Tab-separated table of C-alpha atoms and ligand atoms in Angstrom:
chain	number	residue	atom	x	y	z
A	9	MET	CA	-16.102	32.087	-10.526
A	10	LEU	CA	-15.727	35.867	-10.590
A	11	LYS	CA	-18.408	36.166	-7.916
A	12	LYS	CA	-16.451	33.711	-5.772
A	13	CYS	CA	-13.184	35.579	-6.420
A	14	LEU	CA	-14.703	38.853	-5.267
A	15	ARG	CA	-16.633	37.371	-2.363
A	16	ASP	CA	-13.709	35.384	-0.933
A	17	GLN	CA	-11.127	38.160	-0.776
A	18	TRP	CA	-9.446	38.530	2.612
A	19	SER	CA	-6.780	40.588	4.278
A	20	VAL	CA	-3.471	39.556	5.841
A	21	ASP	CA	-4.695	41.160	9.059
A	22	ASP	CA	-7.649	38.762	9.206
A	23	LEU	CA	-5.149	36.250	10.584
A	24	ASP	CA	-4.399	36.198	14.274
A	25	TRP	CA	-0.735	37.236	14.380
A	26	SER	CA	-0.714	37.344	18.186
A	27	LEU	CA	-0.434	33.546	18.438
A	28	THR	CA	2.820	32.206	19.869
A	29	PRO	CA	4.638	29.633	17.733
A	30	ARG	CA	5.084	26.192	19.240
A	31	ARG	CA	8.541	25.433	20.617
A	32	LEU	CA	10.856	24.559	17.731
A	33	SER	CA	14.349	23.125	17.644
A	34	ARG	CA	17.076	25.430	16.316
A	35	ASP	CA	17.305	23.494	13.046
A	36	ASP	CA	13.538	23.429	12.578
A	37	GLU	CA	13.216	27.153	13.221
A	38	ILE	CA	15.938	27.904	10.688
A	39	SER	CA	14.367	25.612	8.056
A	40	ILE	CA	10.881	27.048	8.581
A	41	VAL	CA	11.971	30.695	8.434
A	42	GLN	CA	14.081	29.977	5.360
A	43	TYR	CA	11.179	28.216	3.761
A	44	PHE	CA	8.719	31.055	4.298
A	45	THR	CA	11.365	33.493	3.019
A	46	ASP	CA	11.565	31.474	-0.218
A	47	MET	CA	7.813	30.970	-0.362
A	48	ALA	CA	7.319	34.743	-0.642
A	49	SER	CA	9.343	34.738	-3.882
A	50	ILE	CA	7.546	31.656	-5.211
A	51	GLU	CA	4.194	33.355	-4.660
A	52	ARG	CA	5.508	36.371	-6.599
A	53	LEU	CA	6.496	34.058	-9.453
A	54	ALA	CA	2.924	32.759	-9.497
A	55	LYS	CA	1.807	36.391	-9.520
A	56	ALA	CA	4.040	37.108	-12.529
A	57	LEU	CA	2.461	34.190	-14.370
A	58	PHE	CA	-1.040	35.509	-13.768
A	59	VAL	CA	0.060	39.003	-14.857
A	60	GLU	CA	1.059	37.442	-18.198
A	61	GLN	CA	-2.137	35.407	-18.442
A	62	ALA	CA	-4.288	38.453	-17.670
A	63	LYS	CA	-2.475	40.533	-20.318
A	64	ARG	CA	-3.269	37.933	-22.944
A	65	ALA	CA	-6.874	37.209	-21.916
A	66	HIS	CA	-9.392	38.509	-24.451
A	67	ASP	CA	-12.503	37.657	-22.485
A	68	PRO	CA	-13.134	40.532	-20.007
A	69	LEU	CA	-14.619	38.136	-17.453
A	70	LEU	CA	-11.569	35.880	-17.544
A	71	LYS	CA	-9.312	38.942	-17.373
A	72	GLU	CA	-11.047	40.099	-14.211
A	73	ILE	CA	-10.765	36.636	-12.658
A	74	LEU	CA	-7.043	36.510	-13.438
A	75	GLU	CA	-6.552	40.009	-12.043
A	76	SER	CA	-8.085	38.830	-8.774
A	77	PHE	CA	-5.535	35.968	-8.782
A	78	ILE	CA	-2.718	38.523	-9.100
A	79	GLU	CA	-3.990	40.118	-5.901
A	80	ASP	CA	-4.280	36.693	-4.245
A	81	GLU	CA	-0.680	35.756	-5.032
A	82	GLU	CA	0.646	39.098	-3.757
A	83	ARG	CA	-1.313	38.554	-0.546
A	84	HIS	CA	0.194	35.050	-0.217
A	85	ALA	CA	3.660	36.563	-0.655
A	86	VAL	CA	2.995	39.085	2.113
A	87	VAL	CA	1.633	36.311	4.370
A	88	ALA	CA	4.797	34.260	3.727
A	89	GLU	CA	6.976	37.258	4.648
A	90	ARG	CA	4.992	37.809	7.827
A	91	LEU	CA	5.198	34.092	8.673
A	92	ALA	CA	8.984	34.194	8.209
A	93	LYS	CA	9.143	37.039	10.754
A	94	HIS	CA	6.663	35.293	13.039
A	95	TYR	CA	8.758	32.115	13.328
A	96	ASP	CA	12.095	33.943	13.517
A	97	ARG	CA	11.934	33.946	17.333
A	98	HIS	CA	15.614	33.517	18.060
A	99	GLN	CA	17.094	35.339	15.073
A	100	TYR	CA	19.708	32.634	14.711
A	101	ARG	CA	20.823	34.209	11.453
A	102	GLU	CA	19.966	36.536	8.595
A	103	TYR	CA	17.671	34.972	5.984
A	104	GLU	CA	18.035	35.630	2.293
A	105	THR	CA	16.057	34.235	-0.634
A	106	ASN	CA	17.644	31.072	-2.008
A	107	PRO	CA	20.255	32.074	-4.653
A	108	HIS	CA	19.035	29.450	-7.141
A	109	LEU	CA	15.525	30.847	-6.836
A	110	LEU	CA	16.908	34.345	-7.465
A	111	ARG	CA	18.704	33.091	-10.579
A	112	PHE	CA	15.711	31.130	-11.839
A	113	ALA	CA	13.105	33.906	-11.342
A	114	PRO	CA	14.194	36.358	-14.092
A	115	CYS	CA	14.752	33.491	-16.601
A	116	PHE	CA	11.330	32.131	-15.771
A	117	ILE	CA	9.615	35.506	-16.165
A	118	ALA	CA	11.430	36.135	-19.473
A	119	ALA	CA	10.413	32.669	-20.679
A	120	ILE	CA	6.738	33.041	-19.857
A	121	GLN	CA	6.654	36.430	-21.556
A	122	GLN	CA	7.982	34.865	-24.733
A	123	VAL	CA	6.441	31.415	-24.865
A	124	SER	CA	2.819	30.887	-25.808
A	125	ALA	CA	0.067	31.394	-23.252
A	126	GLU	CA	-0.481	27.637	-23.515
A	127	VAL	CA	3.012	26.822	-22.224
A	128	ALA	CA	2.713	29.449	-19.488
A	129	ASN	CA	-0.547	27.798	-18.434
A	130	ALA	CA	1.091	24.340	-18.397
A	131	TYR	CA	3.710	25.706	-16.013
A	132	ILE	CA	1.260	27.382	-13.722
A	133	THR	CA	-1.008	24.321	-13.569
A	134	THR	CA	1.916	22.045	-12.715
A	135	GLY	CA	3.374	24.527	-10.247
A	136	GLU	CA	0.107	24.988	-8.431
A	137	ILE	CA	-0.510	21.242	-8.142
A	138	LEU	CA	2.976	20.784	-6.664
A	139	LEU	CA	2.668	23.742	-4.356
A	140	ASP	CA	-0.864	22.947	-3.262
A	141	VAL	CA	-1.121	19.187	-3.092
A	142	ALA	CA	2.412	18.569	-1.926
A	143	LEU	CA	4.403	21.422	-0.520
A	144	LEU	CA	2.134	23.769	1.422
A	145	ARG	CA	0.202	20.869	2.898
A	146	SER	CA	3.375	19.097	4.021
A	147	LEU	CA	4.880	22.302	5.352
A	148	SER	CA	1.753	23.034	7.349
A	149	ASP	CA	1.912	19.544	8.917
A	150	PHE	CA	5.582	20.055	9.708
A	151	VAL	CA	5.101	23.448	11.383
A	152	ASP	CA	2.016	22.075	13.105
A	153	ASP	CA	0.581	25.065	14.942
A	154	ALA	CA	-2.537	27.237	14.823
A	155	MET	CA	-0.869	30.233	13.146
A	156	CYS	CA	0.370	28.262	10.168
A	157	ASP	CA	-2.860	26.218	9.915
A	158	GLY	CA	-4.905	29.423	9.875
A	159	ALA	CA	-2.757	31.005	7.166
A	160	MET	CA	-2.843	27.857	5.020
A	161	GLU	CA	-6.605	27.608	5.337
A	162	PHE	CA	-7.024	31.082	3.844
A	163	ILE	CA	-4.380	30.452	1.163
A	164	ASP	CA	-5.962	27.095	0.285
A	165	ARG	CA	-9.294	28.778	-0.377
A	166	ASP	CA	-7.651	31.019	-2.982
A	167	GLU	CA	-5.598	28.200	-4.471
A	168	SER	CA	-8.725	26.078	-4.981
A	169	ARG	CA	-10.074	28.787	-7.291
A	170	HIS	CA	-6.729	29.029	-9.064
A	171	ILE	CA	-6.626	25.276	-9.750
A	172	ALA	CA	-10.204	25.290	-11.067
A	173	VAL	CA	-9.332	28.074	-13.535
A	174	ASP	CA	-5.946	26.500	-14.446
A	175	PHE	CA	-7.832	23.391	-15.575
A	176	TYR	CA	-10.479	25.428	-17.372
A	177	MET	CA	-7.663	27.102	-19.333
A	178	LEU	CA	-5.913	23.789	-19.909
A	179	GLU	CA	-9.099	22.433	-21.443
A	180	TYR	CA	-9.235	25.408	-23.794
A	181	TYR	CA	-5.583	24.983	-24.861
A	182	CYS	CA	-6.290	21.343	-25.680
A	183	SER	CA	-9.467	22.122	-27.630
A	184	ASP	CA	-10.073	22.153	-31.394
A	185	GLN	CA	-11.079	25.792	-31.015
A	186	TYR	CA	-7.549	26.666	-29.835
A	187	ARG	CA	-5.964	24.563	-32.584
A	188	GLN	CA	-8.049	26.482	-35.100
A	189	HIS	CA	-6.883	29.752	-33.530
A	190	LEU	CA	-3.254	28.608	-33.894
A	191	THR	CA	-3.631	27.838	-37.588
A	192	GLU	CA	-5.076	31.319	-38.194
A	193	ALA	CA	-2.479	33.188	-36.084
A	194	PRO	CA	0.452	34.774	-37.968
A	195	ARG	CA	3.567	32.570	-37.922
A	196	LYS	CA	6.538	33.751	-35.868
A	197	THR	CA	9.771	34.600	-37.692
A	198	LEU	CA	12.740	32.275	-37.380
A	199	ILE	CA	14.601	34.867	-35.287
A	200	ALA	CA	11.669	35.181	-32.882
A	201	ARG	CA	11.476	31.374	-32.585
A	202	GLY	CA	15.225	31.170	-31.933
A	203	LYS	CA	14.949	33.784	-29.198
A	204	GLN	CA	12.026	31.920	-27.673
A	205	LEU	CA	13.981	28.670	-27.666
A	206	LYS	CA	17.052	30.298	-26.106
A	207	THR	CA	14.976	31.756	-23.245
A	208	PHE	CA	13.217	28.435	-22.724
A	209	VAL	CA	16.507	26.514	-22.570
A	210	SER	CA	17.968	29.040	-20.131
A	211	MET	CA	14.886	28.663	-17.924
A	212	LEU	CA	15.204	24.858	-18.040
A	213	TYR	CA	18.891	25.112	-17.157
A	214	HIS	CA	18.150	27.105	-14.006
A	215	SER	CA	15.067	25.101	-13.076
A	216	GLY	CA	16.989	22.050	-11.762
A	217	PRO	CA	18.869	23.703	-8.863
A	218	PHE	CA	15.785	25.832	-8.148
A	219	ALA	CA	13.468	22.808	-7.933
A	220	ARG	CA	16.008	20.893	-5.828
A	221	ASP	CA	16.390	23.686	-3.266
A	222	VAL	CA	12.852	24.998	-3.020
A	223	PHE	CA	10.766	21.934	-3.762
A	224	PHE	CA	12.453	18.533	-3.488
A	225	GLY	CA	14.704	19.456	-0.536
A	226	PRO	CA	11.924	20.938	1.622
A	227	MET	CA	9.631	18.041	0.632
A	228	ASP	CA	12.212	15.546	1.880
A	229	MET	CA	12.314	17.406	5.162
A	230	CYS	CA	8.537	17.789	5.634
A	231	ASP	CA	7.364	14.512	4.092
A	232	PRO	CA	10.261	12.017	4.280
A	233	SER	CA	8.012	9.185	3.040
A	234	GLY	CA	7.672	11.076	-0.276
A	235	LYS	CA	3.980	10.128	-0.315
A	236	ARG	CA	2.583	13.567	-1.107
A	237	MET	CA	5.276	14.349	-3.643
A	238	LEU	CA	4.568	11.150	-5.608
A	239	GLN	CA	0.822	11.687	-5.276
A	240	ALA	CA	1.171	15.145	-6.840
A	241	PHE	CA	3.415	13.916	-9.670
A	242	LYS	CA	1.112	11.003	-10.360
A	243	ARG	CA	-1.736	13.482	-10.912
A	244	ILE	CA	0.448	15.569	-13.219
A	245	GLN	CA	1.401	12.462	-15.208
A	246	LEU	CA	-2.241	11.403	-15.445
A	247	VAL	CA	-3.319	14.812	-16.732
A	248	ALA	CA	-0.470	14.700	-19.260
A	249	ALA	CA	-1.617	11.239	-20.408
A	250	LYS	CA	-5.101	12.462	-21.330
A	251	PRO	CA	-5.168	12.182	-25.150
A	252	SER	CA	-6.016	15.841	-25.790
A	253	VAL	CA	-3.187	16.978	-23.461
A	254	ALA	CA	-0.704	14.345	-24.662
A	255	ARG	CA	-0.757	15.634	-28.246
A	256	ARG	CA	0.310	19.181	-27.307
A	257	PRO	CA	3.980	19.941	-28.126
A	258	ILE	CA	4.981	20.908	-24.568
A	259	THR	CA	3.573	17.629	-23.204
A	260	ARG	CA	5.299	15.650	-25.979
A	261	PHE	CA	8.635	17.244	-25.090
A	262	PHE	CA	8.412	16.154	-21.436
A	263	ARG	CA	7.014	12.763	-22.453
A	264	VAL	CA	9.975	12.042	-24.757
A	265	ILE	CA	12.393	12.781	-21.908
A	266	GLN	CA	10.383	10.518	-19.610
A	267	VAL	CA	10.296	7.651	-22.126
A	268	LEU	CA	14.079	7.913	-22.651
A	269	PHE	CA	14.593	8.031	-18.889
A	270	ASN	CA	12.604	4.815	-18.462
A	271	HIS	CA	14.352	3.030	-21.342
A	272	PRO	CA	16.338	0.092	-19.867
A	273	ILE	CA	19.632	1.051	-21.555
A	274	LEU	CA	19.375	4.766	-22.348
A	275	GLY	CA	17.910	5.389	-18.925
A	276	ARG	CA	20.836	3.702	-17.232
A	277	LEU	CA	23.341	5.629	-19.337
A	278	PHE	CA	21.732	9.062	-19.455
A	279	GLY	CA	19.019	8.992	-16.768
A	280	ARG	CA	20.595	11.595	-14.503
A	281	LEU	CA	21.364	13.873	-17.424
A	282	LEU	CA	17.816	13.603	-18.759
A	283	ALA	CA	16.370	14.416	-15.340
A	284	ARG	CA	18.731	17.396	-15.146
A	285	VAL	CA	17.617	18.642	-18.578
A	286	ILE	CA	14.044	19.064	-17.393
A	287	GLY	CA	15.021	20.002	-13.847
A	288	LEU	CA	13.247	17.141	-12.097
A	289	ASP	CA	14.258	14.680	-9.416
A	290	PRO	CA	14.769	11.165	-10.894
A	291	ARG	CA	12.296	9.781	-8.327
A	292	VAL	CA	9.343	11.379	-10.129
A	293	LEU	CA	10.168	10.243	-13.665
A	294	PRO	CA	9.076	6.581	-13.655
A	295	GLU	CA	5.447	6.054	-14.670
A	296	LEU	CA	3.594	6.486	-11.402
A	297	TYR	CA	0.156	5.242	-12.496
A	298	THR	CA	-1.442	1.968	-13.539
A	299	GLN	CA	-3.177	1.327	-16.873
A	300	ALA	CA	-6.544	1.248	-15.137
A	301	GLU	CA	-5.833	4.674	-13.621
A	302	GLU	CA	-4.814	5.988	-17.022
A	303	ARG	CA	-8.051	4.712	-18.604
A	304	ARG	CA	-10.101	6.293	-15.862
A	305	ALA	CA	-8.261	9.623	-16.131
A	306	SER	CA	-8.702	9.693	-19.903
A	307	SER	CA	-12.448	9.547	-19.563
A	308	MET	CA	-12.638	12.235	-16.863
A	309	SER	CA	-13.518	15.832	-17.661
A	310	PHE	CA	-10.987	18.585	-16.840
A	311	ASP	CA	-13.374	19.929	-14.265
A	312	ASP	CA	-13.619	16.535	-12.534
A	313	PHE	CA	-9.847	16.319	-12.605
A	314	ALA	CA	-9.509	19.680	-10.845
A	315	LYS	CA	-12.116	18.597	-8.286
A	316	GLU	CA	-10.301	15.325	-7.646
A	317	ILE	CA	-7.001	17.116	-7.088
A	318	LEU	CA	-8.646	19.411	-4.575
A	319	ALA	CA	-10.276	16.419	-2.870
A	320	ILE	CA	-6.889	14.705	-2.521
A	321	LYS	CA	-5.385	17.848	-1.115
A	322	PHE	CA	-8.042	18.197	1.571
A	323	ALA	CA	-8.228	14.468	2.284
A	324	SER	CA	-4.512	14.343	3.032
A	325	SER	CA	-4.709	17.075	5.636
B	413	FE2	FE1	-0.381	31.333	-4.034
B	414	FE2	FE1	-2.050	30.163	-6.915
């Protein structure tokens, strides 16, 4: 993996920035420029996550791999900024990063610094599946020109490595070896736990408007059928249903909310509130897989899972 990370580095100037964007309607131009403006900040959030992961990595090889991911995410942010400028042909207005994203970012960074590396990894794995399988692919189809396709092709190459390592880490956090490590680690004080919980709740509180504006909203615009969005969430649900993942506390927390949401009475009474608590759109909370799919997923290795996600991503292009 490290060899691949070093070999496949690229520069923003490897892309052909002289290409002319296809003709876009006023509304489409505004949406696209706004989206790339926001994407730059999302990529920097991914970067912040890898900074945390790299700080906590004990294995020097893994540390070096994660440090290469930090560089990748910064490069993606710069590409997104350049794409925003590239498509801003008519300068219809000034573009600013979405205010909900700006509010969410510091809470998110504070949360990942305080929560365990396991929870940070759960967030990055989920985020990268959503960004990769659903959002960037749909956005690229929506923009539909050579400039954007070229940029996404380079970004995709990096993201494929990220997903492979996300799943490798997920496997470790679900292993007996990690559970053993947890039992030997010194216990946190009550004050430290309280602080952790407060930061986590604050992050959850800001995650709803953030996800609505920078994920669900753009997805509705780029992929009105919702096909890619549901495909991505189905994969996330299937990973979460794997027995070794399902027993982890962070998975159990989201699972409890989902079960309550799908309860015939409680769901009807509190469904919207429950979805708001975890910051997700109610459309992605029903169980999106069949029992046969669950059985199959349970018997798959983490590596096969990562490969299948990447296959779906490329098949849907
Ligand atoms: Fe990225
Ligand atoms: Fe990434």
